Coordinates of C-alpha atoms in Angstrom, one line a residue:
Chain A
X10 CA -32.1 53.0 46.1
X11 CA -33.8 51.2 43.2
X12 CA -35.2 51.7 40.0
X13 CA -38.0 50.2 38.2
X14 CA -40.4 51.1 35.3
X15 CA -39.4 54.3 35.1
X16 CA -39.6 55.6 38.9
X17 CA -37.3 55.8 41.4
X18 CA -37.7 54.7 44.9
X19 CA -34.6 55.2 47.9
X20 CA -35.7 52.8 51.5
X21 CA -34.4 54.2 54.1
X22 CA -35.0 52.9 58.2
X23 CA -37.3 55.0 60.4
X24 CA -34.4 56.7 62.3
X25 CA -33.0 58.4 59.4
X26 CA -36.6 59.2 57.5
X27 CA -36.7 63.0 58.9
X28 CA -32.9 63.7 58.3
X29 CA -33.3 62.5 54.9
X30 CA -37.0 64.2 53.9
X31 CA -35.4 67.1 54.9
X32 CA -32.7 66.9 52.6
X33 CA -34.6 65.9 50.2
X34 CA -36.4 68.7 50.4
X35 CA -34.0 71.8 51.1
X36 CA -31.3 71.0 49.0
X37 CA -30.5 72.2 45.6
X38 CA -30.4 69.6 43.2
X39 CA -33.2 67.6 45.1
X40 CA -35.5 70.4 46.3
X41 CA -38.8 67.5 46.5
X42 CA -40.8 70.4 48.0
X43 CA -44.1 68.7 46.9
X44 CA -45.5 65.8 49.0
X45 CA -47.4 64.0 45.9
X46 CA -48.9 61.3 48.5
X47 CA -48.7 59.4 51.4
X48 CA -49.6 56.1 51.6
X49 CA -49.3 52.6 52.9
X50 CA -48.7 49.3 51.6
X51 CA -49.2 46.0 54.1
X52 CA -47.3 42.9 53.4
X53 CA -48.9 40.7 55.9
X54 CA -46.2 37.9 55.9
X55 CA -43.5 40.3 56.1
X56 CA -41.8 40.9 60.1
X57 CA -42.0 44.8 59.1
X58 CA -45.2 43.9 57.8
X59 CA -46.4 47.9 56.6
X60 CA -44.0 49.8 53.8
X61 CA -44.8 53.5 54.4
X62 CA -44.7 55.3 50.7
X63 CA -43.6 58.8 50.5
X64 CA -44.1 60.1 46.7
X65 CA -42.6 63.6 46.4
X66 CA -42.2 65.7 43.1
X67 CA -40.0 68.6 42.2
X68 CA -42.0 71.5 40.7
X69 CA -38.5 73.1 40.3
X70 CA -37.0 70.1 38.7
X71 CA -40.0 68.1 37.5
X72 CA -39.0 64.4 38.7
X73 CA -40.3 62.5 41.3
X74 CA -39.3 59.7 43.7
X75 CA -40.7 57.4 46.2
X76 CA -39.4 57.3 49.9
X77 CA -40.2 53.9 51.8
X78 CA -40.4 53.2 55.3
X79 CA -40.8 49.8 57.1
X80 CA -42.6 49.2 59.8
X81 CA -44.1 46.5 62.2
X82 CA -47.2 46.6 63.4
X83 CA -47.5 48.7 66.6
X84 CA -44.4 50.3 65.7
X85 CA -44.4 54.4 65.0
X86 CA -43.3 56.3 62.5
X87 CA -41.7 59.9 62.5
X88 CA -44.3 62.5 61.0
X89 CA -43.3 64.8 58.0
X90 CA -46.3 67.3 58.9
X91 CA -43.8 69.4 59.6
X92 CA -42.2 69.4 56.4
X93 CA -45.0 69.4 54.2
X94 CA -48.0 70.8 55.7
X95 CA -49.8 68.5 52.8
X96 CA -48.6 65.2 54.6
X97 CA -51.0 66.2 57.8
X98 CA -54.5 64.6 56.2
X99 CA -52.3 61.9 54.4
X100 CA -50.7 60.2 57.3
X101 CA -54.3 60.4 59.1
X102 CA -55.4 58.5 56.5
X103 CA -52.6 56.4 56.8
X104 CA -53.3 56.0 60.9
X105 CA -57.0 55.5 60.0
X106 CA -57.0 52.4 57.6
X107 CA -53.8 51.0 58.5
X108 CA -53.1 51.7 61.9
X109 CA -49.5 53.1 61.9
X110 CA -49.1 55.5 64.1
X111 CA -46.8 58.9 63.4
X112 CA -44.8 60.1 66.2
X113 CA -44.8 64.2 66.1
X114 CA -48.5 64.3 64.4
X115 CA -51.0 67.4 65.7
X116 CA -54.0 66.1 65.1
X117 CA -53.8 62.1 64.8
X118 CA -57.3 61.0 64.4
X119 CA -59.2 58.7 62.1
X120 CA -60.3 60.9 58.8
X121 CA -62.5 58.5 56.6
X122 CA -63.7 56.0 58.9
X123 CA -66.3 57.1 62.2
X124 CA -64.1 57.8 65.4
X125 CA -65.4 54.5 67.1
X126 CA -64.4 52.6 64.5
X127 CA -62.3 49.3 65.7
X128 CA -59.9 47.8 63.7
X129 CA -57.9 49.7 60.6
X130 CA -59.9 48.4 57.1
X131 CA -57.0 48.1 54.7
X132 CA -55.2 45.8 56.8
X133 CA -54.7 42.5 54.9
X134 CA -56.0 40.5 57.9
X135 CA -59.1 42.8 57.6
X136 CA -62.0 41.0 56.7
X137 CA -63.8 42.5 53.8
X138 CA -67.7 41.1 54.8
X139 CA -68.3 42.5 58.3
X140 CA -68.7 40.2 61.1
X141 CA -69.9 37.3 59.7
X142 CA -67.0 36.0 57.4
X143 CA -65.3 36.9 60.9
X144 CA -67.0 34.5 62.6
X145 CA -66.9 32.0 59.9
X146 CA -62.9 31.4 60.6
X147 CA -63.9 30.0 63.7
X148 CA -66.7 28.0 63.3
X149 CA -67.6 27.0 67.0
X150 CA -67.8 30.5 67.7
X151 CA -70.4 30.7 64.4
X152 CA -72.3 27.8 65.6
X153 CA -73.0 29.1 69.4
X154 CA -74.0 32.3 68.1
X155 CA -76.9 30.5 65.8
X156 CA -78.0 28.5 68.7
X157 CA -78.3 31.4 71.1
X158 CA -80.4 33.7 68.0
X159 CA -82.2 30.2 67.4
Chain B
X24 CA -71.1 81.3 67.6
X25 CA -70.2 78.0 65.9
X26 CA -72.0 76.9 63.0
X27 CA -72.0 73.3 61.6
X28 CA -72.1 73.3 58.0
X29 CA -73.0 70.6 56.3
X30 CA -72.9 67.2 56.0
X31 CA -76.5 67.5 54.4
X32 CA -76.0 71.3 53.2
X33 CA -76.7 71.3 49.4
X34 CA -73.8 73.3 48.4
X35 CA -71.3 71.3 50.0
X36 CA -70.9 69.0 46.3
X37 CA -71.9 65.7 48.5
X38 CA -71.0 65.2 52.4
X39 CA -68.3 67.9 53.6
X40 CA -68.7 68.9 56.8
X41 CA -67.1 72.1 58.2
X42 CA -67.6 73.5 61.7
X43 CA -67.3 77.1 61.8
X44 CA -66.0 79.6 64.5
X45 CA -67.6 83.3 64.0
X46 CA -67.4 86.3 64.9
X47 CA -69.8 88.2 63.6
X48 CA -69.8 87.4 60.1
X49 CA -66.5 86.7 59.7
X50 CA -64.7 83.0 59.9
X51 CA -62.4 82.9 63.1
X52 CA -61.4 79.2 62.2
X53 CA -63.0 76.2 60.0
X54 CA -62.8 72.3 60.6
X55 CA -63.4 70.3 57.8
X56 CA -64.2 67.0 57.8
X57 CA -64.8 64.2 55.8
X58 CA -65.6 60.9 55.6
X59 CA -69.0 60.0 54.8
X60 CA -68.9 58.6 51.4
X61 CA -66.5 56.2 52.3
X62 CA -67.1 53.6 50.1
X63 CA -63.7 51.6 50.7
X64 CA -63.4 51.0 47.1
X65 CA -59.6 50.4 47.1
X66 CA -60.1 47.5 49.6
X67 CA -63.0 46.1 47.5
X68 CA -60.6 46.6 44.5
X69 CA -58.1 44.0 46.2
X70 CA -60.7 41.5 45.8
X71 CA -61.4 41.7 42.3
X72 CA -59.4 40.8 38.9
X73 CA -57.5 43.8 37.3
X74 CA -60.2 44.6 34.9
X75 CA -62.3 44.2 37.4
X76 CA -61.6 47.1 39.2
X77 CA -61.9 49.7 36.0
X78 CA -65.7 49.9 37.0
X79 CA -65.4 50.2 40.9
X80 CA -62.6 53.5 40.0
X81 CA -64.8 55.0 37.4
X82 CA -67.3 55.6 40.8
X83 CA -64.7 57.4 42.7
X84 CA -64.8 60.9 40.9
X85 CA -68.1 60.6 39.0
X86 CA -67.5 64.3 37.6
X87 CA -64.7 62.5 35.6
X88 CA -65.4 59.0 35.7
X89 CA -63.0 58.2 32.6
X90 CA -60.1 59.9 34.0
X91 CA -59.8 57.4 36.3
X92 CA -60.3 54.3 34.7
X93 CA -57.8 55.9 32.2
X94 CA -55.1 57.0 34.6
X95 CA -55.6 53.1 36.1
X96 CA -55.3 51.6 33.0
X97 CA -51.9 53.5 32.4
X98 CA -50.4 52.6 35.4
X99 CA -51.2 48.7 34.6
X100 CA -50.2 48.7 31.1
X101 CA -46.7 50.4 32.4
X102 CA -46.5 46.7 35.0
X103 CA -47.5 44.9 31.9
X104 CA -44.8 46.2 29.8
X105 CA -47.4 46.8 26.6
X106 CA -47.3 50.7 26.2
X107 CA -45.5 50.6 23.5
X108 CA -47.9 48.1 21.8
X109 CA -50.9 50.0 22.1
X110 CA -51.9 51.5 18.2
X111 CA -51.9 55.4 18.0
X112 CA -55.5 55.2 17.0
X113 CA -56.4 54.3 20.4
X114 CA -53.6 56.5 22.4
X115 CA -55.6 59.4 20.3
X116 CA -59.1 58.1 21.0
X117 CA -58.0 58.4 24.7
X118 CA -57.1 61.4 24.6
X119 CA -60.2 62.8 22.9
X120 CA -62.1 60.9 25.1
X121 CA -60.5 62.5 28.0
X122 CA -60.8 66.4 27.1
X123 CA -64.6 65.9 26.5
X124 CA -64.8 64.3 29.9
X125 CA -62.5 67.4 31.3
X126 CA -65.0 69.9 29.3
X127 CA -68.2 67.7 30.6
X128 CA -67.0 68.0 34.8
X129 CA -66.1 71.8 34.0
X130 CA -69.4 72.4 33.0
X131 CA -71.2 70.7 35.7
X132 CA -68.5 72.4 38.0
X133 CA -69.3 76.5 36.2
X134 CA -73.2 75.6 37.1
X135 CA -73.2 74.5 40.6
X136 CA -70.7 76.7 41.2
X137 CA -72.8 79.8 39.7
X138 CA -75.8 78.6 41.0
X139 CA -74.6 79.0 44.4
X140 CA -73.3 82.2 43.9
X141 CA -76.8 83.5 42.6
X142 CA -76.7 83.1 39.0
X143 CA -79.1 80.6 38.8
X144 CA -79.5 80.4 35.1
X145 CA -76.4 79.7 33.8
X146 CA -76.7 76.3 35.1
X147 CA -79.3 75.3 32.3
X148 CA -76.9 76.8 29.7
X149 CA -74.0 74.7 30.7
X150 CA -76.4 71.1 31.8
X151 CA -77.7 71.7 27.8
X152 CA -74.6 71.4 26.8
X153 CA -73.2 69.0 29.5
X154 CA -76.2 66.7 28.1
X155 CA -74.9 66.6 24.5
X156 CA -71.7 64.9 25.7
X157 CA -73.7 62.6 27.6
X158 CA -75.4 61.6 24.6
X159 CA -71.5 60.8 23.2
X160 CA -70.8 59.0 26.2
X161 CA -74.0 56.8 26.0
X162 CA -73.4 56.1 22.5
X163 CA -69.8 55.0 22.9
X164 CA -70.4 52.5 26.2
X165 CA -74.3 52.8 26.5
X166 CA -73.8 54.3 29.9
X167 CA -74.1 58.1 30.5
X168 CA -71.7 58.6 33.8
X169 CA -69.4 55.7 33.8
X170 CA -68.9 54.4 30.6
X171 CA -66.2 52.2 31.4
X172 CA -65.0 52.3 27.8
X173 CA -60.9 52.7 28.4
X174 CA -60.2 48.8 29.4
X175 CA -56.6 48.0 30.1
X176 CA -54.9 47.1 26.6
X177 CA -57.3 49.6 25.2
X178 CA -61.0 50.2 24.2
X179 CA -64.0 47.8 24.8
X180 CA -64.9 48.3 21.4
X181 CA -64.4 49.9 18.2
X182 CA -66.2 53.4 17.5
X183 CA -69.4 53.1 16.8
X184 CA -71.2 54.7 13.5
X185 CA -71.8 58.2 13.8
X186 CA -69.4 58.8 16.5
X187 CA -67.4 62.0 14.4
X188 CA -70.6 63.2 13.6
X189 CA -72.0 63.6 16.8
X190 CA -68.3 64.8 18.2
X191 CA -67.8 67.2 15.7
X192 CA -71.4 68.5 15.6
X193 CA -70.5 69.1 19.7
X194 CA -67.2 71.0 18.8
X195 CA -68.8 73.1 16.0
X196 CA -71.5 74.5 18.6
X197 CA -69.9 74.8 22.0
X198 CA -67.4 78.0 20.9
X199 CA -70.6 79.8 21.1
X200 CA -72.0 78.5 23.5
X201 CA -68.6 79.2 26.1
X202 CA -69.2 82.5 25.1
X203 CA -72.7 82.9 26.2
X204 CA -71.9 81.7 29.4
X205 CA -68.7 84.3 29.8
X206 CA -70.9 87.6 28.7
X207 CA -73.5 86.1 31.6
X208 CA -70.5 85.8 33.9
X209 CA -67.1 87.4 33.1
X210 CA -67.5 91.2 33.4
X211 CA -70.9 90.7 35.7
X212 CA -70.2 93.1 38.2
X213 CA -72.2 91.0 40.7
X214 CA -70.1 88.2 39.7
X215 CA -66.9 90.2 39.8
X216 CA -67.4 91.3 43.3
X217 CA -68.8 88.3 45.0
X218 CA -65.9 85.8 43.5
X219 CA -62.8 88.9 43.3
X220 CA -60.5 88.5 45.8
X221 CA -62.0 85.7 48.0
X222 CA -60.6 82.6 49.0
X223 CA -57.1 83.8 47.7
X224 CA -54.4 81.5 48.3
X225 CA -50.3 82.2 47.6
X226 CA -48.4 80.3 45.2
X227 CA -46.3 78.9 48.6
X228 CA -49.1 77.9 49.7
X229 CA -50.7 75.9 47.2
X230 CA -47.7 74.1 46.6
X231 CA -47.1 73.3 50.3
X232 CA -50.9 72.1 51.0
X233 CA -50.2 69.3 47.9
X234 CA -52.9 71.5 45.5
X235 CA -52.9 71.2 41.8
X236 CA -55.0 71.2 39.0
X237 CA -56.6 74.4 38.1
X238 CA -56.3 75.9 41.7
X239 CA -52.6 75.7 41.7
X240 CA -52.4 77.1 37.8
X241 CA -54.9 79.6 39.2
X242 CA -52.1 80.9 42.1
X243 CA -48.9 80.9 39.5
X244 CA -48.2 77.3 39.6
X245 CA -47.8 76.8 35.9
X246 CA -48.0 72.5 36.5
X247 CA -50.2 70.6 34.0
X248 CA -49.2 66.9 34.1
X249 CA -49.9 66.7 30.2
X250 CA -47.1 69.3 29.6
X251 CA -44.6 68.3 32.8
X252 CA -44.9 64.3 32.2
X253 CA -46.9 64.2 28.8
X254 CA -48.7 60.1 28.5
X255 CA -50.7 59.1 25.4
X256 CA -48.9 61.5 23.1
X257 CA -49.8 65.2 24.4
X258 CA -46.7 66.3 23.3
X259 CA -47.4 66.2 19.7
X260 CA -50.8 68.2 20.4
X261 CA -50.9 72.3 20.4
X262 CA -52.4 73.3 23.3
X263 CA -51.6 76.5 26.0
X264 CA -52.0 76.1 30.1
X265 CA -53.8 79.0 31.3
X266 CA -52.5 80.2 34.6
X267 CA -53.6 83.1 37.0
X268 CA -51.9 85.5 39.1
X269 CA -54.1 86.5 42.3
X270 CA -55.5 82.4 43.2
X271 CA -58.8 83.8 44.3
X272 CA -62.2 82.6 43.4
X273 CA -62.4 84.4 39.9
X274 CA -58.8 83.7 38.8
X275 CA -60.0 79.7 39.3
X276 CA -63.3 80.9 37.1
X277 CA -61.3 82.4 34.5
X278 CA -58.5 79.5 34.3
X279 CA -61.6 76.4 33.7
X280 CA -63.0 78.4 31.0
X281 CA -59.9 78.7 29.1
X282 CA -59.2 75.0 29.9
X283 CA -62.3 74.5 28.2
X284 CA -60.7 76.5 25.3
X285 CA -58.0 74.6 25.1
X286 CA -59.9 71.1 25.6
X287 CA -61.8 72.4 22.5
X288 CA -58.7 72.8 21.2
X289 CA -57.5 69.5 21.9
X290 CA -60.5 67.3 20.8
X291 CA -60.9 69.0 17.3
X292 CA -56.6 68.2 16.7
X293 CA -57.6 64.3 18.2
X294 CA -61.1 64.2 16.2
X295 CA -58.9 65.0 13.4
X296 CA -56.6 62.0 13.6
X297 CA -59.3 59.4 14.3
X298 CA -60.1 57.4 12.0
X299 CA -63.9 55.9 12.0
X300 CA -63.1 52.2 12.2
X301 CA -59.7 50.4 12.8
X302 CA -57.9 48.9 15.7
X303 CA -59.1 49.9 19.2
X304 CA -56.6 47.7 21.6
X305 CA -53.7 46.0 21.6
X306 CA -54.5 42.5 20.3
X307 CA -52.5 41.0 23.1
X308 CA -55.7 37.8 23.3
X309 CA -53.9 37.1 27.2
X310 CA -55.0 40.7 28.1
X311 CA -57.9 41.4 26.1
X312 CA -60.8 39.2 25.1
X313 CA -60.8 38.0 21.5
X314 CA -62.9 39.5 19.1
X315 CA -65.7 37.4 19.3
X316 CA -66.4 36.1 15.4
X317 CA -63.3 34.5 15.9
X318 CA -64.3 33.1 19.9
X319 CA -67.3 31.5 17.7
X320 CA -65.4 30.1 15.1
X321 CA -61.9 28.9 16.5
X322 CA -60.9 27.2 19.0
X323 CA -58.1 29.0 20.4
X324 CA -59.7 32.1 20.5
X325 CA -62.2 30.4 23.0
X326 CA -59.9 29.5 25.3
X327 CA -58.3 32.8 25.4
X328 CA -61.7 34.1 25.9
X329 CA -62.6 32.0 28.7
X330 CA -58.7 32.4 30.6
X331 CA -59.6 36.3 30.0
X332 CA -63.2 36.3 31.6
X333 CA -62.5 33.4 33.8
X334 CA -59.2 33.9 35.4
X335 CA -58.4 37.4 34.2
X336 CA -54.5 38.0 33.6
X337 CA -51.5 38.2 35.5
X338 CA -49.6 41.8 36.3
X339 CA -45.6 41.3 37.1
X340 CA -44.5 41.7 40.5
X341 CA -44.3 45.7 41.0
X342 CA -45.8 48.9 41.2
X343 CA -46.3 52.2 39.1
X344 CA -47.6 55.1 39.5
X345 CA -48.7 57.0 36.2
X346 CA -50.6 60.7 36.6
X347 CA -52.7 61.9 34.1
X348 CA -54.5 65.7 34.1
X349 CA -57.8 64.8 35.5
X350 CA -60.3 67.5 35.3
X351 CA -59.3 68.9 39.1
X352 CA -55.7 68.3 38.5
X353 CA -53.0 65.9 38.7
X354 CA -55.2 62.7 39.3
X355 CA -53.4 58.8 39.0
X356 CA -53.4 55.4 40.7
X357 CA -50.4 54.1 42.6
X358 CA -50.7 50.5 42.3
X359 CA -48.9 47.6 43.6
X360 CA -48.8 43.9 41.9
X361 CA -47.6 40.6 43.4
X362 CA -47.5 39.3 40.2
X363 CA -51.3 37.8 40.7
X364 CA -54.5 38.6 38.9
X365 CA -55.7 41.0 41.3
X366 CA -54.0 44.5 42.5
X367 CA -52.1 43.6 45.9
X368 CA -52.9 47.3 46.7
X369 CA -54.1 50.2 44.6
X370 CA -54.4 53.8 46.2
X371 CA -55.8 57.1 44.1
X372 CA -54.5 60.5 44.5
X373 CA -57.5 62.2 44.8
X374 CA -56.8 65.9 44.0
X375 CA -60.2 66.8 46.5
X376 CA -58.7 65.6 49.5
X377 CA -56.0 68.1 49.4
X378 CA -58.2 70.8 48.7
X379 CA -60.4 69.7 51.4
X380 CA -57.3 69.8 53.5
X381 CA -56.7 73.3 52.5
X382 CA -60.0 74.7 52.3
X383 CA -59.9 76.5 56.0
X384 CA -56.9 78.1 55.2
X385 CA -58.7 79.5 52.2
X386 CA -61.9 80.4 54.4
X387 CA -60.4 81.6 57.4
X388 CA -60.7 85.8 57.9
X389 CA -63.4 85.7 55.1
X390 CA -67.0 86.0 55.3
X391 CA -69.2 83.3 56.3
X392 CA -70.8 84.1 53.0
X393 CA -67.9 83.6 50.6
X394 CA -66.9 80.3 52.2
X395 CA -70.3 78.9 49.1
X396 CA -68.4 81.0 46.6
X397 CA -64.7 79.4 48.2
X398 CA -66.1 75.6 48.3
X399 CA -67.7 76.0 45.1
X400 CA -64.1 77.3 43.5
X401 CA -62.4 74.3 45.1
X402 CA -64.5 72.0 42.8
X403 CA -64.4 68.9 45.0
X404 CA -66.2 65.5 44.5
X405 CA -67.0 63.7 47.1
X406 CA -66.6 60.8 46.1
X407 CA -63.1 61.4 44.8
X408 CA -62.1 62.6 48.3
X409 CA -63.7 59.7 51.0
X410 CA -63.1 56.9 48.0

């Protein structure tokens, strides 16, 4: 549990994410029963390189807090669909440009990008160019291909 | 039968696509989905300095381009620690700035919205007036739709001559003017009946589906960020939040026009306070350029100047997320630094995704008609909701 600037933010490990949004939720003097935003932050160097962000707000008692989750890559995360019906698009999102998938999900499909899309955009690692900055980290690769179109 | 609706249908504000199950005439179930204006502007914004990215945001919800650069900027200047530098002149200007932009998207919002319902002409009432606050906009930036105008640390530049004339001569006409448009509107039956009772969600629900703005005040939900949280100084401005009761179609109608009130409201308290010329940022020369008699003249100011346009400015190791009241609702920019010159990660809240999300829940049961009238209520961009 941390705070900085002026928000509040509480880590906690997947295994305990569900027993904790729900008491976050349902009890009294929490009662977070508005899922604000889902979102996603990679940390490419990191082991757990993704830091799943949960912002919830009160419309009870008007204050907010952030809810992290660490994950590697190919590791799943616990859905909270169930507890906020408002999470559902969010964590598709998440799935889509990311690639962390949520265990427990309905409907886990890509939402912004087209369904054939390969690869998950927001990924550090992502390339922002298309395939040709691709291909210029390996320039042998780069130089066959121009031979072959030449 | 299914019918695809959209992506090319022209009242579907841009690209939303819904797939609908009928029978009859009636909605058995709706898909919606969205997608095709993805523009990935938060993973272009990774690439670029921090001032950079003020122009890229204003694109997301073009209906309210300044809301967003000015919810961005707040988040930043809460990393950089200079909130409480920033003059009251400017915290005011802001602020102003911002109700004419919420007053400008309503507008354009109440004549679509009208216009596909059948009352074709009240879109030229509200685009005349929609085009006067252009004019303001184009005066202040030189750009109509996205000004870019709130930089971080403050304004690009001071207020330019005739500014309060042209604002006040816009506040002293539009009381009128939001009444022509309710005696077309308000107790038309036609209106009453095609927009009563449709679309209607509960208060439970709106809060569970993540839905703010005017189509949670609309259902009960009495959340306004500029009362709950208030930035810039909204607590020291006299202004009401309009809620509904029944969250259908018309209560939504009826809650923008008073928000249009109370924006009126708003701007003529910050017009008020403004003065013509003075300071318009924080005259912190790391975070914004130098004013440029000085870049010609000394020599330190030049090298700021050049460090600011060259290298932009570090943002301490962090993140923050600040909300502002965008014209659809609670609207802000979480953003993550690693202490570099440009955003590690930035991600909006985009209040049109979640009524996207929760538009089938509105539209299922109803008529295949109403779901124009139930879309239209929803008051979704776009380009807000694929980013």
């Amino acid at each position: 549990m941390s705070f900085w600037v002026g928000d509040w933010t509480l880590i906690t490990s997947r295994e305990r994410l569900i027993e904790l949004a729900r008491r976050l939720r349902d009890d009294r003097d929490t009662a977070f029963d508005f899922c604000s935003d889902v979102t996603a932050v990679d940390w490419l160097a990191r082991a757990e390189r993704f830091d799943v962000v949960y912002c919830l707000y009160s419309t009870r008692h008007r204050h907010r807090v952030r809810l992290k989750v660490r994950a590697a890559d190919g590791v799943s995360v616990p859905s909270v669909t169930a507890l906020w019906p408002a999470a559902n698009w969010l964590e598709r999102e998440v799935f889509d440009l990311f690639g962390v998938r949520f265990d427990g999900h309905p409907d886990l499909r890509r939402i912004l990008m087209p369904d054939e899309w390969q690869g998950h955009p927001q990924r550090k690692d992502y390339p922002l160019e298309g395939p040709g900055e691709l291909l210029m980290e390996n320039p042998l690769d780069w130089l066959k291909l121009r031979n072959e179109i030449e | 039968m299914t019918v695809n609706m959209g992506p090319q249908h022209p009242s579907t504000h841009g690209v939303l696509r819904l797939v609908l199950e009928l029978s009859g005439e009636v909605v058995v179930s709706a898909d919606s989905t969205i997608g095709f204006l993805h523009t990935g502007i938060e993973k272009t914004a990774e690439q670029k300095k921090w001032q950079q990215v003020i122009p890229l945001v204003e694109r997301m919800d073009y209906l309210g381009a300044q809301s967003n650069s000015l919810a961005f900027s707040l988040s930043v200047e809460r990393l950089l620690g200079v909130e409480a530098q920033m003059p009251e002149r400017v915290r005011n200007i802001r602020i102003l700035i911002a109700e004419l932009q919420r007053i400008a998207s309503h507008l354009v919002w109440l004549g679509t919205h009208a216009l596909e319902v059948g009352a074709v002409s009240v879109m030229m009432y509200c685009f005349r007036e929609r085009e006067l606050l252009m004019n303001v906009n184009e005066m202040l930036a030189g750009f109509r739709m996205f000004p870019s105008y709130i930089r971080i640390g403050g304004l690009r530049e001071d207020l330019p001559p005739g500014f309060h004339d042209a604002v006040n001569a816009f506040l002293a006409r539009f009381p009128s003017k939001l009444n022509e448009y309710e005696d077309l509107l308000t107790k038309n039956q036609i209106w009453i009946k095609r927009t009563s009772g449709v679309g209607a969600l509960s208060r439970e629900d709106t809060i569970a589906y993540g839905l703010v703005g005017p189509l949670a005040r609309a259902a009960g939900v009495p959340y306004d960020v500029r009362k709950a949280f208030p930035y810039l100084g909204y607590d020291t401005y006299t202004f009401d939040v309009p809620t509904g009761i029944n969250g259908d179609v018309y209560d939504r109608y009826l809650v923008r026009i008073e928000e249009m009130r109370q924006s009126l409201r708003i701007a003529e308290q910050a017009i008020a306070r403004i003065t013509p010329r003075g300071q318009f940022d924080i005259q912190d020369y790391r975070i914004v350029p130098p004013p440029k008699d000085k870049v010609y003249t000394e020599m330190e100011a030049l090298i700021q100047h050049f460090l600011v346009y060259s290298q932009g400015f570090t943002v301490p190791a962090g993140e923050a997320y600040i909300p502002v009241e965008g014209p659809r609702g609670e609207h802000g920019f979480y953003i993550v630094s690693d202490g570099s010159n440009r955003p590690w990660r930035i991600k909006a809240r985009p209040p049109g995704f979640y009524a996207c999300q929760a538009l089938p829940k509105m539209i299922e049961g109803g008529l295949i008609a109403d779901v124009i009238a139930v879309i239209g209520s929803t008051d979704v961009v776009m380009g807000d909701v694929d980013r």
